[in-house]
PDB file of N, CA and C in Angstrom:
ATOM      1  N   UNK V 684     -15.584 -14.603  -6.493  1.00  0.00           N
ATOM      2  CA  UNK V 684     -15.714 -15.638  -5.493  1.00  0.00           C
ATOM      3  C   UNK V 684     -15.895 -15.031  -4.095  1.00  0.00           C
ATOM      4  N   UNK V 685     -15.411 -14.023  -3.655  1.00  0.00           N
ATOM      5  CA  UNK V 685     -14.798 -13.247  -2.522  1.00  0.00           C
ATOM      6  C   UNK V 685     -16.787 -12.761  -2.291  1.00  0.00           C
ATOM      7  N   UNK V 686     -17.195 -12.497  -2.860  1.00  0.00           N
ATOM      8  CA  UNK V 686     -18.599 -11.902  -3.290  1.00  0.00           C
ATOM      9  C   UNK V 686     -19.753 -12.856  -2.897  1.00  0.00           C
ATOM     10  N   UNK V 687     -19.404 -14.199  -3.757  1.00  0.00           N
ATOM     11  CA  UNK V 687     -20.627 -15.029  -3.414  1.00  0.00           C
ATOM     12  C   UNK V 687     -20.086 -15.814  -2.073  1.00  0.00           C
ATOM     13  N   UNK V 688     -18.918 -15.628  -1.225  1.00  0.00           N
ATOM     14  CA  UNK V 688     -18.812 -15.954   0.377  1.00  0.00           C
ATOM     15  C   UNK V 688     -19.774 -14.922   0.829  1.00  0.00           C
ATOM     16  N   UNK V 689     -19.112 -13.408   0.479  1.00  0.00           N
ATOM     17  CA  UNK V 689     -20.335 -12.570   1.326  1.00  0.00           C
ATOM     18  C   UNK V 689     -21.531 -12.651   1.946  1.00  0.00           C
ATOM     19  N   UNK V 690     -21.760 -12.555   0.120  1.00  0.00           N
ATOM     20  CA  UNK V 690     -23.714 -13.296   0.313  1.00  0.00           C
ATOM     21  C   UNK V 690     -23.836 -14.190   0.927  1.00  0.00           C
ATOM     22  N   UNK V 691     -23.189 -15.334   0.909  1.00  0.00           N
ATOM     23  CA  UNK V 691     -24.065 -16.520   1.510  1.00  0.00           C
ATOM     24  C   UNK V 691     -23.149 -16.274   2.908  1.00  0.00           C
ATOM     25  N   UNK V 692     -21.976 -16.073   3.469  1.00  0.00           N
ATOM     26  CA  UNK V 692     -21.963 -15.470   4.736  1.00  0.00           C
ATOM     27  C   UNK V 692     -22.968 -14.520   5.363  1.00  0.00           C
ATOM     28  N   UNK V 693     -23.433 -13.419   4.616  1.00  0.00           N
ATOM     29  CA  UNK V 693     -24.708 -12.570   4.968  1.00  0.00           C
ATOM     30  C   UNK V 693     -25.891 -13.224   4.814  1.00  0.00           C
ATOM     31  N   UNK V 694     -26.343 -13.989   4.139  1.00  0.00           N
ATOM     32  CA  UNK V 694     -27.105 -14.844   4.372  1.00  0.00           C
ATOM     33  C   UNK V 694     -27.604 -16.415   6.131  1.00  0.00           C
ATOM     34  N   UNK V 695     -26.217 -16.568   6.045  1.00  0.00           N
ATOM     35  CA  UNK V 695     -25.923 -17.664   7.277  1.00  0.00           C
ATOM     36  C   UNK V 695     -26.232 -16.462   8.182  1.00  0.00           C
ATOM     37  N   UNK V 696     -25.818 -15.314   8.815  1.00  0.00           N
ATOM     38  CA  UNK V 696     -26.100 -14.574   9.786  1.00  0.00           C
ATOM     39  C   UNK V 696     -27.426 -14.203  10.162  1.00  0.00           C
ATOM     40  N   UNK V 697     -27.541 -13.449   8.646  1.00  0.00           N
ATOM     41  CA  UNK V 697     -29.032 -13.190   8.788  1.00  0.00           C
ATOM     42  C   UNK V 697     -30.302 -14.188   9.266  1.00  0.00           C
ATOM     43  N   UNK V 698     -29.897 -15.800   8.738  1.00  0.00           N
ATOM     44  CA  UNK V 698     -30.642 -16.600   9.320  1.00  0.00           C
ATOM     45  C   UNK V 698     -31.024 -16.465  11.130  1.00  0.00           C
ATOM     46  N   UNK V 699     -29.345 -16.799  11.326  1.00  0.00           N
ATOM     47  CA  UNK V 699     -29.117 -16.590  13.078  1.00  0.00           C
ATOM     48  C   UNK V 699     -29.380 -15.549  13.301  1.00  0.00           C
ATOM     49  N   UNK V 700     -29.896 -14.408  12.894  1.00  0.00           N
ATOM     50  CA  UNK V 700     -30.420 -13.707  13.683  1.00  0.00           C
ATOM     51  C   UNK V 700     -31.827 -13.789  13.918  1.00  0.00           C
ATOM     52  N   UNK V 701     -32.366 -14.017  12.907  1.00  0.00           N
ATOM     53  CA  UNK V 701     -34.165 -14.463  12.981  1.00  0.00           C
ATOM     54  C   UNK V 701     -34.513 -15.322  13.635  1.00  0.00           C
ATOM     55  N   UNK V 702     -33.530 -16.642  13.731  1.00  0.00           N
ATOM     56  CA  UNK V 702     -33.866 -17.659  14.496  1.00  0.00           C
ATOM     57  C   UNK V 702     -33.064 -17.203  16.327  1.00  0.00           C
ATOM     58  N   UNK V 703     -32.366 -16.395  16.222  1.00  0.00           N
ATOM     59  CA  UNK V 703     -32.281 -15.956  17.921  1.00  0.00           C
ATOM     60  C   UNK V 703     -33.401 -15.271  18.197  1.00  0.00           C
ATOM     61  N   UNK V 704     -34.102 -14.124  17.262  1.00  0.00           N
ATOM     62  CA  UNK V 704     -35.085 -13.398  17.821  1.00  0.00           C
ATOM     63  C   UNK V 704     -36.270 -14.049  17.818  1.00  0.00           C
ATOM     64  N   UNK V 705     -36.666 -15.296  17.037  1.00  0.00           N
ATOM     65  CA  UNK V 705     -37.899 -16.414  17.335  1.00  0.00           C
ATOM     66  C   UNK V 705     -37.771 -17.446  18.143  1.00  0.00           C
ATOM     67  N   UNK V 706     -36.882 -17.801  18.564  1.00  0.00           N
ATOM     68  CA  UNK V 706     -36.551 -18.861  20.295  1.00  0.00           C
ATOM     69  C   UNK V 706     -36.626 -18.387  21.388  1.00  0.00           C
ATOM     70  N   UNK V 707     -37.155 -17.331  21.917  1.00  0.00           N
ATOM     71  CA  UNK V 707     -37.504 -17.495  23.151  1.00  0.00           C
ATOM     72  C   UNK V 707     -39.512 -17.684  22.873  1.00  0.00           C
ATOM     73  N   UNK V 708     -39.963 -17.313  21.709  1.00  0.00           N
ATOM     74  CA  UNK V 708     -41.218 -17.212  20.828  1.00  0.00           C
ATOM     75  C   UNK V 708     -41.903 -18.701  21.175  1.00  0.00           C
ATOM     76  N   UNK V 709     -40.702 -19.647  20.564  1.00  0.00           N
ATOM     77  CA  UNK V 709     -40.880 -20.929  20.224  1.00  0.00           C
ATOM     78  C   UNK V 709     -40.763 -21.603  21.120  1.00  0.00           C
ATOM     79  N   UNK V 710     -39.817 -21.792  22.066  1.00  0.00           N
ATOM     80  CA  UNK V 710     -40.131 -22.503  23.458  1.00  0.00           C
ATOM     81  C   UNK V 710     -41.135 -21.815  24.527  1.00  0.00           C
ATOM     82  N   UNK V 711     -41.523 -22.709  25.567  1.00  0.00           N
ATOM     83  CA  UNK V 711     -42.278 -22.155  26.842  1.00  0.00           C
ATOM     84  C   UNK V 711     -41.391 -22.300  27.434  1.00  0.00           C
ATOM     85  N   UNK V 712     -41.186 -20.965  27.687  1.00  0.00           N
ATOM     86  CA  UNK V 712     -39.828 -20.680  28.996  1.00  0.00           C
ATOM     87  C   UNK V 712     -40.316 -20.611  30.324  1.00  0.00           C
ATOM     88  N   UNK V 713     -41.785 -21.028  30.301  1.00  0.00           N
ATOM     89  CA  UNK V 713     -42.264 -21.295  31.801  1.00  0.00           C
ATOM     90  C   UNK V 713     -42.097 -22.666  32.027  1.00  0.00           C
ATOM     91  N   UNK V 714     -42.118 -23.490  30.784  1.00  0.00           N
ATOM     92  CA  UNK V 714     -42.262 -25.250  31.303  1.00  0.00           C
ATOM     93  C   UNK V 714     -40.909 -25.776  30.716  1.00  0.00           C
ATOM     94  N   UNK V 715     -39.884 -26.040  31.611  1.00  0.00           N
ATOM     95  CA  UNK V 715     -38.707 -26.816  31.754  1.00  0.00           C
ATOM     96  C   UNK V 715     -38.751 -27.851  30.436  1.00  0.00           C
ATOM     97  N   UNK V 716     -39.517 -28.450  30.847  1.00  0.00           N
ATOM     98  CA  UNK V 716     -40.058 -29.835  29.711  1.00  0.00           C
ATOM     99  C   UNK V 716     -39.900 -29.661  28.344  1.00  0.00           C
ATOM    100  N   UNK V 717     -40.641 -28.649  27.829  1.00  0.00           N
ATOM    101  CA  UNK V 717     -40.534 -28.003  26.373  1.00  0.00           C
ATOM    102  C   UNK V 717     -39.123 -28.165  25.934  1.00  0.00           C
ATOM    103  N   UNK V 718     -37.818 -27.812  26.700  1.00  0.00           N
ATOM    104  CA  UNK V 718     -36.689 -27.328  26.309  1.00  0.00           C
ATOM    105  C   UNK V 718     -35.163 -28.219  26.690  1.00  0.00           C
ATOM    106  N   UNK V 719     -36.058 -29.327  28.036  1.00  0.00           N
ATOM    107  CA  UNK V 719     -34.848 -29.994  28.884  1.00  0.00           C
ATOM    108  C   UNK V 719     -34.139 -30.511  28.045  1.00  0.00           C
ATOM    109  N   UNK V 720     -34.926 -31.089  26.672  1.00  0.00           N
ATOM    110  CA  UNK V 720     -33.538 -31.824  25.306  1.00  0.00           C
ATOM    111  C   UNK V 720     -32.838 -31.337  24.515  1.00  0.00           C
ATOM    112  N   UNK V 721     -33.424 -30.171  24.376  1.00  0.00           N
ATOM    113  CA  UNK V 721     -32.540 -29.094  23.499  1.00  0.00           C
ATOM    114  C   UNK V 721     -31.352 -28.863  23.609  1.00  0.00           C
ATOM    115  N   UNK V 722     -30.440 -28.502  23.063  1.00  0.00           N
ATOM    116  CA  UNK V 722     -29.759 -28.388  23.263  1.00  0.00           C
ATOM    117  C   UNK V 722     -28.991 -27.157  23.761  1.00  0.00           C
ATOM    118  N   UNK V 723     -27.861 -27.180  25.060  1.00  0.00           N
ATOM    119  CA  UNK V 723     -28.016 -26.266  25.671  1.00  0.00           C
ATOM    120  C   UNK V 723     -28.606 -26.433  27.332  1.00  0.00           C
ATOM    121  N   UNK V 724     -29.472 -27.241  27.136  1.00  0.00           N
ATOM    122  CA  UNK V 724     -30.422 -27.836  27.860  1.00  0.00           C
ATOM    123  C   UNK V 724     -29.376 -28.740  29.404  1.00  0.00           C
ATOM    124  N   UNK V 725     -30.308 -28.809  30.258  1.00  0.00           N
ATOM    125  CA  UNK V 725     -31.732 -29.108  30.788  1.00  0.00           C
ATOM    126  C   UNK V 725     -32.038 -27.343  31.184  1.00  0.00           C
ATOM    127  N   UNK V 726     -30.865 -26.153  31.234  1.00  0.00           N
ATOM    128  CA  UNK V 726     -31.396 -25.071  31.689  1.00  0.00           C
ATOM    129  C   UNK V 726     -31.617 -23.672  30.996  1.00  0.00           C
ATOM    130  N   UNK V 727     -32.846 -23.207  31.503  1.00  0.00           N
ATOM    131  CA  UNK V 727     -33.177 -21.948  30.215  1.00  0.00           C
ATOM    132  C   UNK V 727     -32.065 -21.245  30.151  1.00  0.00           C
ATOM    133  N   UNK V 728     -30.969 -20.815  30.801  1.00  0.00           N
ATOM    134  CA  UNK V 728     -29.642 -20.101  30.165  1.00  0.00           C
ATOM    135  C   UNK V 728     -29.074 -20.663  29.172  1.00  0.00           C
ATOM    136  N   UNK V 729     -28.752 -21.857  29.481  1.00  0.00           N
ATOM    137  CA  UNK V 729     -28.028 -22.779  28.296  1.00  0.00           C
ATOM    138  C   UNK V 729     -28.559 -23.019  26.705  1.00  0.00           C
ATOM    139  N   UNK V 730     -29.725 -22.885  26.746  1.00  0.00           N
ATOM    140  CA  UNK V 730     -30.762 -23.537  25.730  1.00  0.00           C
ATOM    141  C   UNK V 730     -30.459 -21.539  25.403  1.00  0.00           C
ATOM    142  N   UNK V 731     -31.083 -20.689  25.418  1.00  0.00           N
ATOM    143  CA  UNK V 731     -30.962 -19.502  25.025  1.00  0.00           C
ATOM    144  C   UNK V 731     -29.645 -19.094  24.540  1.00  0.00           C
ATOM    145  N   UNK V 732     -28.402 -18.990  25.267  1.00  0.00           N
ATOM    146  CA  UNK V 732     -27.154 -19.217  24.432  1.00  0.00           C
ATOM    147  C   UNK V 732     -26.721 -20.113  23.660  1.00  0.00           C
ATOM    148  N   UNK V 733     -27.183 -20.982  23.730  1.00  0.00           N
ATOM    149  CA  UNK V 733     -26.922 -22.166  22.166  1.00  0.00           C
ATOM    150  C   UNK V 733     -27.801 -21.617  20.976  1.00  0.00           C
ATOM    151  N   UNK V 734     -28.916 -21.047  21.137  1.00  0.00           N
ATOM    152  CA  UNK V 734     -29.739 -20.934  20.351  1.00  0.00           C
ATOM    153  C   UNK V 734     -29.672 -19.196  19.967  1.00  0.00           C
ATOM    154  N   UNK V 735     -29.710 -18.488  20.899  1.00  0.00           N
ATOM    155  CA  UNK V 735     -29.413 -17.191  20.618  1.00  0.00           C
ATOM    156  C   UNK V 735     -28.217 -15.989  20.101  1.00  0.00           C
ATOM    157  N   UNK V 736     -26.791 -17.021  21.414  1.00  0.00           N
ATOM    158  CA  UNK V 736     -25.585 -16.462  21.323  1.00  0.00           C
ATOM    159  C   UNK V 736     -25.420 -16.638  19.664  1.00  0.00           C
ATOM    160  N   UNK V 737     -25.760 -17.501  18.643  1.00  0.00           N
ATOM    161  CA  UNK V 737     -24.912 -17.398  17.176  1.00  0.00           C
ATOM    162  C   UNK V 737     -25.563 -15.564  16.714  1.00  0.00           C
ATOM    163  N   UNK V 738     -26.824 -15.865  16.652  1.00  0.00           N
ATOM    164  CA  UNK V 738     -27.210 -14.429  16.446  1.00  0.00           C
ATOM    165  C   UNK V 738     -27.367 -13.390  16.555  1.00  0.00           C
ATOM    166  N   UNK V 739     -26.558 -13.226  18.156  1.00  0.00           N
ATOM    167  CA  UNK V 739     -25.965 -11.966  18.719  1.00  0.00           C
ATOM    168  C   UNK V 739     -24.652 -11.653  18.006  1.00  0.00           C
ATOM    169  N   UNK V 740     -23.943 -12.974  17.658  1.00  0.00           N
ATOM    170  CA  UNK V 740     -22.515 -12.912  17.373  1.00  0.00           C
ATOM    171  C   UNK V 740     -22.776 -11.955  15.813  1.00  0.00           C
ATOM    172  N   UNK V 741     -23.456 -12.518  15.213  1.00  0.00           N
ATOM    173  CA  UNK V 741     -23.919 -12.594  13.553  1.00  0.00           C
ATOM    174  C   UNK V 741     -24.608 -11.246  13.644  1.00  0.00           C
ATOM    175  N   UNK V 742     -25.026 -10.456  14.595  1.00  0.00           N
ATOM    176  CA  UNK V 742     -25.668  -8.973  14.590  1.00  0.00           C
ATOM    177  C   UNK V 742     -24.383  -8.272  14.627  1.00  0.00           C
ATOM    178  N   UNK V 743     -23.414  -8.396  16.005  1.00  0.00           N
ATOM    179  CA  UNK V 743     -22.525  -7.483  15.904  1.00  0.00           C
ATOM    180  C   UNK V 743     -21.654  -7.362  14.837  1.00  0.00           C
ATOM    181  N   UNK V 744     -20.853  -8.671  14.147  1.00  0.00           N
ATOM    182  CA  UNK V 744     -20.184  -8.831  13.496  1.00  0.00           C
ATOM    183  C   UNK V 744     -21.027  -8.060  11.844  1.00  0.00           C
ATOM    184  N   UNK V 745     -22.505  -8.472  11.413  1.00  0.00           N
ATOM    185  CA  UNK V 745     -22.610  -7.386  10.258  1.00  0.00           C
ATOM    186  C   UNK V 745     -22.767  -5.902  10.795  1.00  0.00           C
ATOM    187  N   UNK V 746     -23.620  -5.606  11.957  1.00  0.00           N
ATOM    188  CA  UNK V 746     -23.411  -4.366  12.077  1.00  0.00           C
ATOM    189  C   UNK V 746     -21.639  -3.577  12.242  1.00  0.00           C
ATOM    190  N   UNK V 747     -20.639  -4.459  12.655  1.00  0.00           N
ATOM    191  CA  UNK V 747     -19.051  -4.189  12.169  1.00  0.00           C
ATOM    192  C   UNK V 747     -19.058  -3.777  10.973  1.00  0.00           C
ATOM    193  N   UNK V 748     -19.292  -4.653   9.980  1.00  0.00           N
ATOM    194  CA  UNK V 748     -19.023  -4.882   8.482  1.00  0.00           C
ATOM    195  C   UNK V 748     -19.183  -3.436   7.739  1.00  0.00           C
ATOM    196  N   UNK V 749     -20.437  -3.536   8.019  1.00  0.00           N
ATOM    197  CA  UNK V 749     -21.615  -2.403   8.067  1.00  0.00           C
ATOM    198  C   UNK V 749     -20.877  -0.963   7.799  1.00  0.00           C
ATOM    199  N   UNK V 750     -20.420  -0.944   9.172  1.00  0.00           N
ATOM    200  CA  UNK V 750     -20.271   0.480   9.967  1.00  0.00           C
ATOM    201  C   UNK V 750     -18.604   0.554   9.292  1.00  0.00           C
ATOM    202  N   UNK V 751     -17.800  -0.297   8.922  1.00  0.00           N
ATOM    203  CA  UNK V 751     -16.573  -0.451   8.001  1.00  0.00           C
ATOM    204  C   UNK V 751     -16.624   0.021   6.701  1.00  0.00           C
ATOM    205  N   UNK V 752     -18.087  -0.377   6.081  1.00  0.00           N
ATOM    206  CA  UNK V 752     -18.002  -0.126   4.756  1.00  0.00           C
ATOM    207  C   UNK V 752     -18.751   0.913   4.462  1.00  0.00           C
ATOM    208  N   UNK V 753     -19.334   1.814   5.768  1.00  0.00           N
ATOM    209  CA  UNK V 753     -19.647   2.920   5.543  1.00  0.00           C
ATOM    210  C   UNK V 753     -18.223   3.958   5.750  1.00  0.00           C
ATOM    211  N   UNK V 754     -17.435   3.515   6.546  1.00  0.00           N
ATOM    212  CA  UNK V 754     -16.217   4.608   6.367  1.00  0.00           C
ATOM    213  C   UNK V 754     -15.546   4.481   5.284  1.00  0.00           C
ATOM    214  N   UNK V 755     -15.418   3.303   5.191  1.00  0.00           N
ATOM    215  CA  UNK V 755     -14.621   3.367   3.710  1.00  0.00           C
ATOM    216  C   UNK V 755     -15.163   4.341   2.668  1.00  0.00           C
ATOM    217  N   UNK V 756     -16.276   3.933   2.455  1.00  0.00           N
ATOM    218  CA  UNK V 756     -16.875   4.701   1.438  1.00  0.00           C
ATOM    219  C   UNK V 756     -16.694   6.303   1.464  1.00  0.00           C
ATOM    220  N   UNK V 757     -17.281   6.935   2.514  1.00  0.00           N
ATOM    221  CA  UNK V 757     -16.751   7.853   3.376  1.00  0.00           C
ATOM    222  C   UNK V 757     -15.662   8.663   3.265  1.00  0.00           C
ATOM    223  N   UNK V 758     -14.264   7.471   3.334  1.00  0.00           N
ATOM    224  CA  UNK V 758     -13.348   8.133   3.114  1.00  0.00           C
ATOM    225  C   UNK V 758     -12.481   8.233   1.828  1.00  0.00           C
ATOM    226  N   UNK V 759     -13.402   7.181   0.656  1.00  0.00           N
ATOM    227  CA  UNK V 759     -13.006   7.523  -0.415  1.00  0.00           C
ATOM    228  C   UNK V 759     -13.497   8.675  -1.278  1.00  0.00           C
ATOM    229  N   UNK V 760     -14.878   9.006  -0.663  1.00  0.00           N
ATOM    230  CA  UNK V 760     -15.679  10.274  -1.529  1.00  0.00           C
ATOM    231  C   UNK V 760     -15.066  11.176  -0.974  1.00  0.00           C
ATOM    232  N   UNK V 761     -14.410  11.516   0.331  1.00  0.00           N
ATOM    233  CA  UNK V 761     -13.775  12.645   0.575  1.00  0.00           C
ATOM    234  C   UNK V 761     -12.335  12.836   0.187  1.00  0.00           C
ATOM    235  N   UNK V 762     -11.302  11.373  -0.193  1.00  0.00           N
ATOM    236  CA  UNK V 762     -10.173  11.688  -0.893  1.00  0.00           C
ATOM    237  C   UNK V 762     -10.520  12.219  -2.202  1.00  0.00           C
ATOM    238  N   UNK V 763     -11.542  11.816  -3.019  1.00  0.00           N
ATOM    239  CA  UNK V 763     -12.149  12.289  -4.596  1.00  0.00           C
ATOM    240  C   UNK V 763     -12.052  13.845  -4.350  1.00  0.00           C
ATOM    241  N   UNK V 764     -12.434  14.450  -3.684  1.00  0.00           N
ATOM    242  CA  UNK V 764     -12.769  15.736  -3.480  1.00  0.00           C
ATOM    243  C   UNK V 764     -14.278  16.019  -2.943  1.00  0.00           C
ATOM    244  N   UNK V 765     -15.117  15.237  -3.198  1.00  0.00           N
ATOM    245  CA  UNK V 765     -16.803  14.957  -2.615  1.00  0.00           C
ATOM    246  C   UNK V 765     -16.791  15.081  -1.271  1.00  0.00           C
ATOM    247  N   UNK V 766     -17.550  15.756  -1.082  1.00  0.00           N
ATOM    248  CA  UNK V 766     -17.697  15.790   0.795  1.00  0.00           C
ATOM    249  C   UNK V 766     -19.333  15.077   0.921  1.00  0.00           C
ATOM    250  N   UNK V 767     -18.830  14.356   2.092  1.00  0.00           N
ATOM    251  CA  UNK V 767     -19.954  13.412   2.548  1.00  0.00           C
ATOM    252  C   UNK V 767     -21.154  14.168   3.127  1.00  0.00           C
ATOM    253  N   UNK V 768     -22.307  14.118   3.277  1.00  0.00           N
ATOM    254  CA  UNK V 768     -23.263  14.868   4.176  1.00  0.00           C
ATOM    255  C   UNK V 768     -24.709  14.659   4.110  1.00  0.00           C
TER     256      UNK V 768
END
């Protein structure tokens, strides 16, 4: 169970991150108008952190994960006797 949260937690992130790095793509951040309903909105800061901040959050947090389950690993091949390299 612990497994298929993962995935579909790594999944939900991975979304937010594609969709932070295609919104500034998708709106015209020259014309107000495009974006004033969005949410976040009426101003391009607001509309960019509603839309972006999840997938900054969702980058750092797997690159955490990431960089966790590379030490672990890490430090179990070197309790075995295996040296990492």
């Amino acid at each position: 169970m612990k497994r298929i949260a993962m995935g579909v937690g790594l999944l939900l992130g991975l979304y937010l991150i594609v969709r932070a790095v295609a919104e500034p793509f998708v709106i015209d951040m020259t014309d107000p108008a495009t974006y004033r309903l969005d949410w976040g909105g009426p101003s391009l800061a607001g509309v960019l952190l509603v839309h972006c901040g999840p997938g900054v959050v969702s980058a750092v947090l797997i690159g955490l994960w990431v960089r966790a389950q590379r030490r672990r690993r890490a430090a179990r091949e070197a309790q075995s006797g295996r040296l990492v390299g």
